[in-house]
mmCIF file of the C-alpha atoms, coordinates in Angstrom:
data_MODEL
# 
_entry.id   MODEL 
# 
loop_
_atom_site.group_PDB 
_atom_site.id 
_atom_site.type_symbol 
_atom_site.label_atom_id 
_atom_site.label_alt_id 
_atom_site.label_comp_id 
_atom_site.label_asym_id 
_atom_site.label_entity_id 
_atom_site.label_seq_id 
_atom_site.pdbx_PDB_ins_code 
_atom_site.Cartn_x 
_atom_site.Cartn_y 
_atom_site.Cartn_z 
_atom_site.occupancy 
_atom_site.B_iso_or_equiv 
_atom_site.pdbx_formal_charge 
_atom_site.auth_seq_id 
_atom_site.auth_comp_id 
_atom_site.auth_asym_id 
_atom_site.auth_atom_id 
_atom_site.pdbx_PDB_model_num 
ATOM 1   C CA . MET A 1 1   ? 24.991  -10.101 66.587  1.00 0.00 ? 1   MET A CA 1 
ATOM 2   C CA . ARG A 1 2   ? 21.642  -10.075 67.215  1.00 0.00 ? 2   ARG A CA 1 
ATOM 3   C CA . PHE A 1 3   ? 20.891  -8.734  63.990  1.00 0.00 ? 3   PHE A CA 1 
ATOM 4   C CA . ARG A 1 4   ? 22.322  -11.445 62.203  1.00 0.00 ? 4   ARG A CA 1 
ATOM 5   C CA . ARG A 1 5   ? 20.497  -14.101 64.296  1.00 0.00 ? 5   ARG A CA 1 
ATOM 6   C CA . SER A 1 6   ? 17.191  -12.137 63.627  1.00 0.00 ? 6   SER A CA 1 
ATOM 7   C CA . LEU A 1 7   ? 18.094  -12.076 59.620  1.00 0.00 ? 7   LEU A CA 1 
ATOM 8   C CA . THR A 1 8   ? 19.087  -15.686 59.802  1.00 0.00 ? 8   THR A CA 1 
ATOM 9   C CA . ALA A 1 9   ? 15.612  -16.633 61.658  1.00 0.00 ? 9   ALA A CA 1 
ATOM 10  C CA . PHE A 1 10  ? 13.808  -14.547 59.240  1.00 0.00 ? 10  PHE A CA 1 
ATOM 11  C CA . ALA A 1 11  ? 15.563  -16.058 56.013  1.00 0.00 ? 11  ALA A CA 1 
ATOM 12  C CA . VAL A 1 12  ? 15.022  -19.597 57.691  1.00 0.00 ? 12  VAL A CA 1 
ATOM 13  C CA . GLY A 1 13  ? 11.377  -18.638 58.482  1.00 0.00 ? 13  GLY A CA 1 
ATOM 14  C CA . ALA A 1 14  ? 10.688  -17.501 55.199  1.00 0.00 ? 14  ALA A CA 1 
ATOM 15  C CA . ALA A 1 15  ? 12.253  -20.695 53.275  1.00 0.00 ? 15  ALA A CA 1 
ATOM 16  C CA . LEU A 1 16  ? 9.958   -22.653 55.636  1.00 0.00 ? 16  LEU A CA 1 
ATOM 17  C CA . ALA A 1 17  ? 6.934   -20.540 54.542  1.00 0.00 ? 17  ALA A CA 1 
ATOM 18  C CA . ALA A 1 18  ? 7.907   -20.831 50.883  1.00 0.00 ? 18  ALA A CA 1 
ATOM 19  C CA . ALA A 1 19  ? 8.134   -24.397 50.532  1.00 0.00 ? 19  ALA A CA 1 
ATOM 20  C CA . ALA A 1 20  ? 4.933   -24.957 52.844  1.00 0.00 ? 20  ALA A CA 1 
ATOM 21  C CA . PHE A 1 21  ? 3.203   -22.614 50.269  1.00 0.00 ? 21  PHE A CA 1 
ATOM 22  C CA . ALA A 1 22  ? 4.548   -24.436 47.468  1.00 0.00 ? 22  ALA A CA 1 
ATOM 23  C CA . GLN A 1 23  ? 3.335   -27.522 48.639  1.00 0.00 ? 23  GLN A CA 1 
ATOM 24  C CA . GLN A 1 24  ? -0.318  -25.983 49.285  1.00 0.00 ? 24  GLN A CA 1 
ATOM 25  C CA . GLU A 1 25  ? -0.189  -24.857 45.641  1.00 0.00 ? 25  GLU A CA 1 
ATOM 26  C CA . LYS A 1 26  ? 0.448   -28.478 43.955  1.00 0.00 ? 26  LYS A CA 1 
ATOM 27  C CA . LYS A 1 27  ? -2.436  -30.209 43.309  1.00 0.00 ? 27  LYS A CA 1 
ATOM 28  C CA . PRO A 1 28  ? -2.758  -33.746 43.246  1.00 0.00 ? 28  PRO A CA 1 
ATOM 29  C CA . ALA A 1 29  ? -2.100  -35.230 39.600  1.00 0.00 ? 29  ALA A CA 1 
ATOM 30  C CA . GLY A 1 30  ? -5.304  -36.760 38.259  1.00 0.00 ? 30  GLY A CA 1 
ATOM 31  C CA . LYS A 1 31  ? -4.725  -39.859 36.104  1.00 0.00 ? 31  LYS A CA 1 
ATOM 32  C CA . PRO A 1 32  ? -4.061  -38.838 32.526  1.00 0.00 ? 32  PRO A CA 1 
ATOM 33  C CA . ALA A 1 33  ? -7.122  -39.769 30.355  1.00 0.00 ? 33  ALA A CA 1 
ATOM 34  C CA . MET A 1 34  ? -4.916  -42.213 28.723  1.00 0.00 ? 34  MET A CA 1 
ATOM 35  C CA . ASP A 1 35  ? -1.745  -43.447 30.020  1.00 0.00 ? 35  ASP A CA 1 
ATOM 36  C CA . GLU A 1 36  ? 1.458   -42.744 27.676  1.00 0.00 ? 36  GLU A CA 1 
ATOM 37  C CA . LYS A 1 37  ? 1.554   -46.583 26.247  1.00 0.00 ? 37  LYS A CA 1 
ATOM 38  C CA . ALA A 1 38  ? -1.981  -46.424 25.362  1.00 0.00 ? 38  ALA A CA 1 
ATOM 39  C CA . MET A 1 39  ? -1.758  -43.379 23.725  1.00 0.00 ? 39  MET A CA 1 
ATOM 40  C CA . MET A 1 40  ? 1.222   -44.300 21.587  1.00 0.00 ? 40  MET A CA 1 
ATOM 41  C CA . GLU A 1 41  ? -0.657  -47.660 20.673  1.00 0.00 ? 41  GLU A CA 1 
ATOM 42  C CA . ALA A 1 42  ? -3.664  -45.572 19.606  1.00 0.00 ? 42  ALA A CA 1 
ATOM 43  C CA . TRP A 1 43  ? -1.398  -43.226 17.295  1.00 0.00 ? 43  TRP A CA 1 
ATOM 44  C CA . GLN A 1 44  ? 0.102   -46.460 16.045  1.00 0.00 ? 44  GLN A CA 1 
ATOM 45  C CA . LYS A 1 45  ? -3.031  -47.975 14.920  1.00 0.00 ? 45  LYS A CA 1 
ATOM 46  C CA . ALA A 1 46  ? -4.485  -44.749 13.345  1.00 0.00 ? 46  ALA A CA 1 
ATOM 47  C CA . GLY A 1 47  ? -1.380  -44.228 11.207  1.00 0.00 ? 47  GLY A CA 1 
ATOM 48  C CA . THR A 1 48  ? -0.781  -47.730 10.129  1.00 0.00 ? 48  THR A CA 1 
ATOM 49  C CA . PRO A 1 49  ? -2.264  -48.756 6.580   1.00 0.00 ? 49  PRO A CA 1 
ATOM 50  C CA . GLY A 1 50  ? -4.775  -51.142 6.504   1.00 0.00 ? 50  GLY A CA 1 
ATOM 51  C CA . GLU A 1 51  ? -7.248  -53.028 4.072   1.00 0.00 ? 51  GLU A CA 1 
ATOM 52  C CA . ALA A 1 52  ? -8.635  -49.681 3.186   1.00 0.00 ? 52  ALA A CA 1 
ATOM 53  C CA . HIS A 1 53  ? -5.521  -48.516 1.853   1.00 0.00 ? 53  HIS A CA 1 
ATOM 54  C CA . LYS A 1 54  ? -5.100  -51.701 0.042   1.00 0.00 ? 54  LYS A CA 1 
ATOM 55  C CA . ALA A 1 55  ? -8.092  -51.216 -1.916  1.00 0.00 ? 55  ALA A CA 1 
ATOM 56  C CA . LEU A 1 56  ? -6.481  -48.150 -3.572  1.00 0.00 ? 56  LEU A CA 1 
ATOM 57  C CA . GLU A 1 57  ? -3.555  -50.380 -5.293  1.00 0.00 ? 57  GLU A CA 1 
ATOM 58  C CA . PRO A 1 58  ? -5.733  -50.802 -8.568  1.00 0.00 ? 58  PRO A CA 1 
ATOM 59  C CA . MET A 1 59  ? -4.957  -46.626 -8.897  1.00 0.00 ? 59  MET A CA 1 
ATOM 60  C CA . VAL A 1 60  ? -1.252  -47.155 -8.760  1.00 0.00 ? 60  VAL A CA 1 
ATOM 61  C CA . GLY A 1 61  ? 0.349   -47.242 -12.258 1.00 0.00 ? 61  GLY A CA 1 
ATOM 62  C CA . THR A 1 62  ? 0.947   -45.063 -15.373 1.00 0.00 ? 62  THR A CA 1 
ATOM 63  C CA . TRP A 1 63  ? -1.977  -44.723 -17.227 1.00 0.00 ? 63  TRP A CA 1 
ATOM 64  C CA . ASP A 1 64  ? -2.660  -43.248 -20.868 1.00 0.00 ? 64  ASP A CA 1 
ATOM 65  C CA . THR A 1 65  ? -5.884  -40.922 -20.184 1.00 0.00 ? 65  THR A CA 1 
ATOM 66  C CA . LYS A 1 66  ? -8.767  -39.864 -22.433 1.00 0.00 ? 66  LYS A CA 1 
ATOM 67  C CA . VAL A 1 67  ? -10.797 -37.295 -20.976 1.00 0.00 ? 67  VAL A CA 1 
ATOM 68  C CA . SER A 1 68  ? -14.353 -36.239 -22.442 1.00 0.00 ? 68  SER A CA 1 
ATOM 69  C CA . SER A 1 69  ? -15.733 -33.095 -21.004 1.00 0.00 ? 69  SER A CA 1 
ATOM 70  C CA . TRP A 1 70  ? -19.274 -31.747 -21.856 1.00 0.00 ? 70  TRP A CA 1 
ATOM 71  C CA . MET A 1 71  ? -19.723 -27.908 -21.530 1.00 0.00 ? 71  MET A CA 1 
ATOM 72  C CA . SER A 1 72  ? -23.525 -28.524 -21.519 1.00 0.00 ? 72  SER A CA 1 
ATOM 73  C CA . PRO A 1 73  ? -26.130 -31.275 -21.654 1.00 0.00 ? 73  PRO A CA 1 
ATOM 74  C CA . GLY A 1 74  ? -26.613 -32.397 -25.079 1.00 0.00 ? 74  GLY A CA 1 
ATOM 75  C CA . ALA A 1 75  ? -23.272 -30.827 -26.429 1.00 0.00 ? 75  ALA A CA 1 
ATOM 76  C CA . GLU A 1 76  ? -20.547 -32.642 -28.283 1.00 0.00 ? 76  GLU A CA 1 
ATOM 77  C CA . PRO A 1 77  ? -17.998 -33.621 -25.580 1.00 0.00 ? 77  PRO A CA 1 
ATOM 78  C CA . MET A 1 78  ? -14.354 -31.857 -25.656 1.00 0.00 ? 78  MET A CA 1 
ATOM 79  C CA . VAL A 1 79  ? -11.689 -34.936 -25.941 1.00 0.00 ? 79  VAL A CA 1 
ATOM 80  C CA . SER A 1 80  ? -8.379  -34.400 -24.636 1.00 0.00 ? 80  SER A CA 1 
ATOM 81  C CA . THR A 1 81  ? -5.578  -36.898 -23.502 1.00 0.00 ? 81  THR A CA 1 
ATOM 82  C CA . GLY A 1 82  ? -2.576  -37.200 -21.311 1.00 0.00 ? 82  GLY A CA 1 
ATOM 83  C CA . THR A 1 83  ? -0.645  -39.690 -18.938 1.00 0.00 ? 83  THR A CA 1 
ATOM 84  C CA . SER A 1 84  ? -1.182  -40.215 -15.344 1.00 0.00 ? 84  SER A CA 1 
ATOM 85  C CA . GLU A 1 85  ? 1.407   -41.433 -13.068 1.00 0.00 ? 85  GLU A CA 1 
ATOM 86  C CA . ASN A 1 86  ? 0.269   -42.800 -9.800  1.00 0.00 ? 86  ASN A CA 1 
ATOM 87  C CA . LYS A 1 87  ? 2.520   -44.162 -7.430  1.00 0.00 ? 87  LYS A CA 1 
ATOM 88  C CA . TRP A 1 88  ? 2.476   -44.842 -3.288  1.00 0.00 ? 88  TRP A CA 1 
ATOM 89  C CA . ILE A 1 89  ? 4.097   -42.462 -0.970  1.00 0.00 ? 89  ILE A CA 1 
ATOM 90  C CA . LEU A 1 90  ? 4.345   -42.182 2.654   1.00 0.00 ? 90  LEU A CA 1 
ATOM 91  C CA . GLY A 1 91  ? 4.797   -45.938 3.219   1.00 0.00 ? 91  GLY A CA 1 
ATOM 92  C CA . ASN A 1 92  ? 1.588   -46.685 1.430   1.00 0.00 ? 92  ASN A CA 1 
ATOM 93  C CA . ARG A 1 93  ? -0.214  -44.500 3.207   1.00 0.00 ? 93  ARG A CA 1 
ATOM 94  C CA . PHE A 1 94  ? -1.343  -42.089 0.107   1.00 0.00 ? 94  PHE A CA 1 
ATOM 95  C CA . ILE A 1 95  ? -1.123  -42.179 -3.442  1.00 0.00 ? 95  ILE A CA 1 
ATOM 96  C CA . GLU A 1 96  ? 0.379   -39.436 -5.425  1.00 0.00 ? 96  GLU A CA 1 
ATOM 97  C CA . GLN A 1 97  ? -1.061  -38.648 -8.903  1.00 0.00 ? 97  GLN A CA 1 
ATOM 98  C CA . ARG A 1 98  ? 0.722   -36.822 -11.325 1.00 0.00 ? 98  ARG A CA 1 
ATOM 99  C CA . TYR A 1 99  ? -1.334  -35.837 -14.688 1.00 0.00 ? 99  TYR A CA 1 
ATOM 100 C CA . GLU A 1 100 ? 0.370   -34.400 -17.829 1.00 0.00 ? 100 GLU A CA 1 
ATOM 101 C CA . GLY A 1 101 ? -1.744  -33.791 -20.764 1.00 0.00 ? 101 GLY A CA 1 
ATOM 102 C CA . THR A 1 102 ? -4.118  -30.901 -22.694 1.00 0.00 ? 102 THR A CA 1 
ATOM 103 C CA . PHE A 1 103 ? -7.432  -29.437 -22.095 1.00 0.00 ? 103 PHE A CA 1 
ATOM 104 C CA . MET A 1 104 ? -9.193  -27.145 -24.181 1.00 0.00 ? 104 MET A CA 1 
ATOM 105 C CA . ASP A 1 105 ? -5.724  -27.412 -26.695 1.00 0.00 ? 105 ASP A CA 1 
ATOM 106 C CA . GLN A 1 106 ? -3.734  -25.934 -23.901 1.00 0.00 ? 106 GLN A CA 1 
ATOM 107 C CA . PRO A 1 107 ? -1.078  -27.710 -21.846 1.00 0.00 ? 107 PRO A CA 1 
ATOM 108 C CA . PHE A 1 108 ? -2.712  -29.382 -18.720 1.00 0.00 ? 108 PHE A CA 1 
ATOM 109 C CA . SER A 1 109 ? -0.891  -30.809 -15.550 1.00 0.00 ? 109 SER A CA 1 
ATOM 110 C CA . GLY A 1 110 ? -2.184  -31.668 -12.200 1.00 0.00 ? 110 GLY A CA 1 
ATOM 111 C CA . ILE A 1 111 ? -1.229  -33.304 -8.804  1.00 0.00 ? 111 ILE A CA 1 
ATOM 112 C CA . GLY A 1 112 ? -3.526  -35.130 -6.489  1.00 0.00 ? 112 GLY A CA 1 
ATOM 113 C CA . TYR A 1 113 ? -3.302  -37.218 -3.395  1.00 0.00 ? 113 TYR A CA 1 
ATOM 114 C CA . THR A 1 114 ? -5.604  -39.937 -2.443  1.00 0.00 ? 114 THR A CA 1 
ATOM 115 C CA . GLY A 1 115 ? -5.549  -41.782 0.809   1.00 0.00 ? 115 GLY A CA 1 
ATOM 116 C CA . TYR A 1 116 ? -8.011  -43.427 3.554   1.00 0.00 ? 116 TYR A CA 1 
ATOM 117 C CA . ASP A 1 117 ? -8.235  -41.502 7.043   1.00 0.00 ? 117 ASP A CA 1 
ATOM 118 C CA . ASN A 1 118 ? -8.356  -44.499 9.553   1.00 0.00 ? 118 ASN A CA 1 
ATOM 119 C CA . ILE A 1 119 ? -9.686  -41.969 12.289  1.00 0.00 ? 119 ILE A CA 1 
ATOM 120 C CA . LYS A 1 120 ? -12.635 -40.277 10.150  1.00 0.00 ? 120 LYS A CA 1 
ATOM 121 C CA . LYS A 1 121 ? -12.943 -43.814 8.425   1.00 0.00 ? 121 LYS A CA 1 
ATOM 122 C CA . LYS A 1 122 ? -13.442 -42.025 5.066   1.00 0.00 ? 122 LYS A CA 1 
ATOM 123 C CA . TYR A 1 123 ? -11.350 -41.993 1.854   1.00 0.00 ? 123 TYR A CA 1 
ATOM 124 C CA . ILE A 1 124 ? -9.889  -38.414 1.233   1.00 0.00 ? 124 ILE A CA 1 
ATOM 125 C CA . GLY A 1 125 ? -8.131  -36.706 -1.669  1.00 0.00 ? 125 GLY A CA 1 
ATOM 126 C CA . SER A 1 126 ? -7.114  -33.303 -2.777  1.00 0.00 ? 126 SER A CA 1 
ATOM 127 C CA . TRP A 1 127 ? -6.501  -32.121 -6.572  1.00 0.00 ? 127 TRP A CA 1 
ATOM 128 C CA . MET A 1 128 ? -4.895  -28.968 -8.023  1.00 0.00 ? 128 MET A CA 1 
ATOM 129 C CA . ASP A 1 129 ? -3.812  -28.014 -11.543 1.00 0.00 ? 129 ASP A CA 1 
ATOM 130 C CA . SER A 1 130 ? -2.672  -25.750 -14.123 1.00 0.00 ? 130 SER A CA 1 
ATOM 131 C CA . MET A 1 131 ? -6.245  -24.136 -14.490 1.00 0.00 ? 131 MET A CA 1 
ATOM 132 C CA . GLY A 1 132 ? -6.696  -22.745 -11.629 1.00 0.00 ? 132 GLY A CA 1 
ATOM 133 C CA . THR A 1 133 ? -5.210  -21.534 -7.954  1.00 0.00 ? 133 THR A CA 1 
ATOM 134 C CA . SER A 1 134 ? -8.052  -23.211 -6.051  1.00 0.00 ? 134 SER A CA 1 
ATOM 135 C CA . MET A 1 135 ? -7.423  -26.820 -4.434  1.00 0.00 ? 135 MET A CA 1 
ATOM 136 C CA . MET A 1 136 ? -10.273 -29.297 -4.366  1.00 0.00 ? 136 MET A CA 1 
ATOM 137 C CA . ILE A 1 137 ? -10.546 -31.267 -1.461  1.00 0.00 ? 137 ILE A CA 1 
ATOM 138 C CA . GLN A 1 138 ? -12.920 -34.566 -1.257  1.00 0.00 ? 138 GLN A CA 1 
ATOM 139 C CA . THR A 1 139 ? -14.138 -37.285 0.967   1.00 0.00 ? 139 THR A CA 1 
ATOM 140 C CA . GLY A 1 140 ? -15.487 -40.633 -0.243  1.00 0.00 ? 140 GLY A CA 1 
ATOM 141 C CA . LYS A 1 141 ? -16.440 -44.185 0.458   1.00 0.00 ? 141 LYS A CA 1 
ATOM 142 C CA . ALA A 1 142 ? -15.960 -47.542 -1.259  1.00 0.00 ? 142 ALA A CA 1 
ATOM 143 C CA . ASP A 1 143 ? -18.804 -49.648 -2.223  1.00 0.00 ? 143 ASP A CA 1 
ATOM 144 C CA . ALA A 1 144 ? -19.979 -52.898 -0.753  1.00 0.00 ? 144 ALA A CA 1 
ATOM 145 C CA . SER A 1 145 ? -17.587 -54.528 -3.091  1.00 0.00 ? 145 SER A CA 1 
ATOM 146 C CA . GLY A 1 146 ? -14.756 -52.278 -1.822  1.00 0.00 ? 146 GLY A CA 1 
ATOM 147 C CA . LYS A 1 147 ? -13.575 -52.033 -5.771  1.00 0.00 ? 147 LYS A CA 1 
ATOM 148 C CA . ALA A 1 148 ? -15.208 -48.583 -6.472  1.00 0.00 ? 148 ALA A CA 1 
ATOM 149 C CA . MET A 1 149 ? -14.679 -45.433 -4.151  1.00 0.00 ? 149 MET A CA 1 
ATOM 150 C CA . THR A 1 150 ? -16.989 -42.559 -4.576  1.00 0.00 ? 150 THR A CA 1 
ATOM 151 C CA . PHE A 1 151 ? -15.721 -39.143 -3.545  1.00 0.00 ? 151 PHE A CA 1 
ATOM 152 C CA . THR A 1 152 ? -17.709 -35.499 -3.111  1.00 0.00 ? 152 THR A CA 1 
ATOM 153 C CA . GLY A 1 153 ? -15.754 -32.584 -3.208  1.00 0.00 ? 153 GLY A CA 1 
ATOM 154 C CA . MET A 1 154 ? -15.977 -28.917 -3.854  1.00 0.00 ? 154 MET A CA 1 
ATOM 155 C CA . MET A 1 155 ? -14.199 -26.853 -6.591  1.00 0.00 ? 155 MET A CA 1 
ATOM 156 C CA . ASP A 1 156 ? -14.593 -23.341 -7.092  1.00 0.00 ? 156 ASP A CA 1 
ATOM 157 C CA . ALA A 1 157 ? -15.241 -22.371 -10.784 1.00 0.00 ? 157 ALA A CA 1 
ATOM 158 C CA . PRO A 1 158 ? -15.263 -19.062 -12.565 1.00 0.00 ? 158 PRO A CA 1 
ATOM 159 C CA . ARG A 1 159 ? -18.509 -17.624 -13.960 1.00 0.00 ? 159 ARG A CA 1 
ATOM 160 C CA . ALA A 1 160 ? -20.040 -14.395 -15.148 1.00 0.00 ? 160 ALA A CA 1 
ATOM 161 C CA . VAL A 1 161 ? -21.743 -14.375 -11.566 1.00 0.00 ? 161 VAL A CA 1 
ATOM 162 C CA . PRO A 1 162 ? -19.698 -14.751 -8.264  1.00 0.00 ? 162 PRO A CA 1 
ATOM 163 C CA . ALA A 1 163 ? -17.843 -17.865 -8.359  1.00 0.00 ? 163 ALA A CA 1 
ATOM 164 C CA . MET A 1 164 ? -19.897 -20.658 -6.388  1.00 0.00 ? 164 MET A CA 1 
ATOM 165 C CA . PRO A 1 165 ? -18.477 -23.894 -5.065  1.00 0.00 ? 165 PRO A CA 1 
ATOM 166 C CA . ARG A 1 166 ? -19.581 -26.877 -7.070  1.00 0.00 ? 166 ARG A CA 1 
ATOM 167 C CA . PRO A 1 167 ? -19.853 -30.364 -5.777  1.00 0.00 ? 167 PRO A CA 1 
ATOM 168 C CA . LEU A 1 168 ? -17.961 -32.974 -7.865  1.00 0.00 ? 168 LEU A CA 1 
ATOM 169 C CA . LEU A 1 169 ? -18.315 -36.675 -8.049  1.00 0.00 ? 169 LEU A CA 1 
ATOM 170 C CA . VAL A 1 170 ? -15.520 -38.988 -8.663  1.00 0.00 ? 170 VAL A CA 1 
ATOM 171 C CA . VAL A 1 171 ? -15.797 -42.638 -8.667  1.00 0.00 ? 171 VAL A CA 1 
ATOM 172 C CA . ALA A 1 172 ? -12.106 -43.955 -8.265  1.00 0.00 ? 172 ALA A CA 1 
ATOM 173 C CA . ALA A 1 173 ? -10.193 -47.092 -7.995  1.00 0.00 ? 173 ALA A CA 1 
ATOM 174 C CA . ALA A 1 174 ? -12.554 -48.767 -10.894 1.00 0.00 ? 174 ALA A CA 1 
ATOM 175 C CA . ILE A 1 175 ? -10.448 -48.580 -14.269 1.00 0.00 ? 175 ILE A CA 1 
ATOM 176 C CA . PRO A 1 176 ? -11.548 -46.384 -15.925 1.00 0.00 ? 176 PRO A CA 1 
ATOM 177 C CA . ALA A 1 177 ? -11.962 -44.078 -13.404 1.00 0.00 ? 177 ALA A CA 1 
ATOM 178 C CA . THR A 1 178 ? -15.074 -41.349 -13.970 1.00 0.00 ? 178 THR A CA 1 
ATOM 179 C CA . TRP A 1 179 ? -15.566 -37.794 -12.618 1.00 0.00 ? 179 TRP A CA 1 
ATOM 180 C CA . VAL A 1 180 ? -18.849 -36.371 -13.172 1.00 0.00 ? 180 VAL A CA 1 
ATOM 181 C CA . PRO A 1 181 ? -19.244 -32.520 -12.192 1.00 0.00 ? 181 PRO A CA 1 
ATOM 182 C CA . CYS A 1 182 ? -22.553 -31.827 -10.442 1.00 0.00 ? 182 CYS A CA 1 
ATOM 183 C CA . GLY A 1 183 ? -24.711 -28.806 -11.181 1.00 0.00 ? 183 GLY A CA 1 
ATOM 184 C CA . GLU A 1 184 ? -25.344 -25.781 -8.669  1.00 0.00 ? 184 GLU A CA 1 
ATOM 185 C CA . GLY A 1 185 ? -26.613 -27.491 -5.172  1.00 0.00 ? 185 GLY A CA 1 
ATOM 186 C CA . GLY A 1 186 ? -25.418 -31.201 -6.829  1.00 0.00 ? 186 GLY A CA 1 
ATOM 187 C CA . SER A 1 187 ? -28.935 -31.135 -8.949  1.00 0.00 ? 187 SER A CA 1 
ATOM 188 C CA . ASP A 1 188 ? -27.387 -33.105 -11.612 1.00 0.00 ? 188 ASP A CA 1 
# 
């Protein structure tokens, strides 16, 4: 009987000590940097298309394209044609571009996405096509009128020497759009 009382007293004491220790280990919860409601409002604001997205509207549609490419300064351009189908996706957050045509007398297709990042306050884009395995990532800004956007991005190009990323200037949302490849280091 004595053993039982001792065992019970020990168990009760251990439970009380464990509870006291657990209370000590709990640190007072500090106020979160942002309450849940404010955090949700910030996410909703960041995820809601606005005026910068509306400025992309002129890009939407199906376009017959004519692409002139110069392989060196002063050379005659190579001209190719195609069709670009551009449509809003993901609730007017991005424009998806699907391109089909030719380049260097070969079938050519590409897919691009263009949008506006409300957090970074920049236009953003990506491009991939059937001529390579690289993806070009671009960032851009609108001019004062908001009707033309200038993007710069890097795109790897094969050469006799190891491939170096090349900057690319893209003026979009102004029809016709202009793509200008720059030389090494963006010098031209």
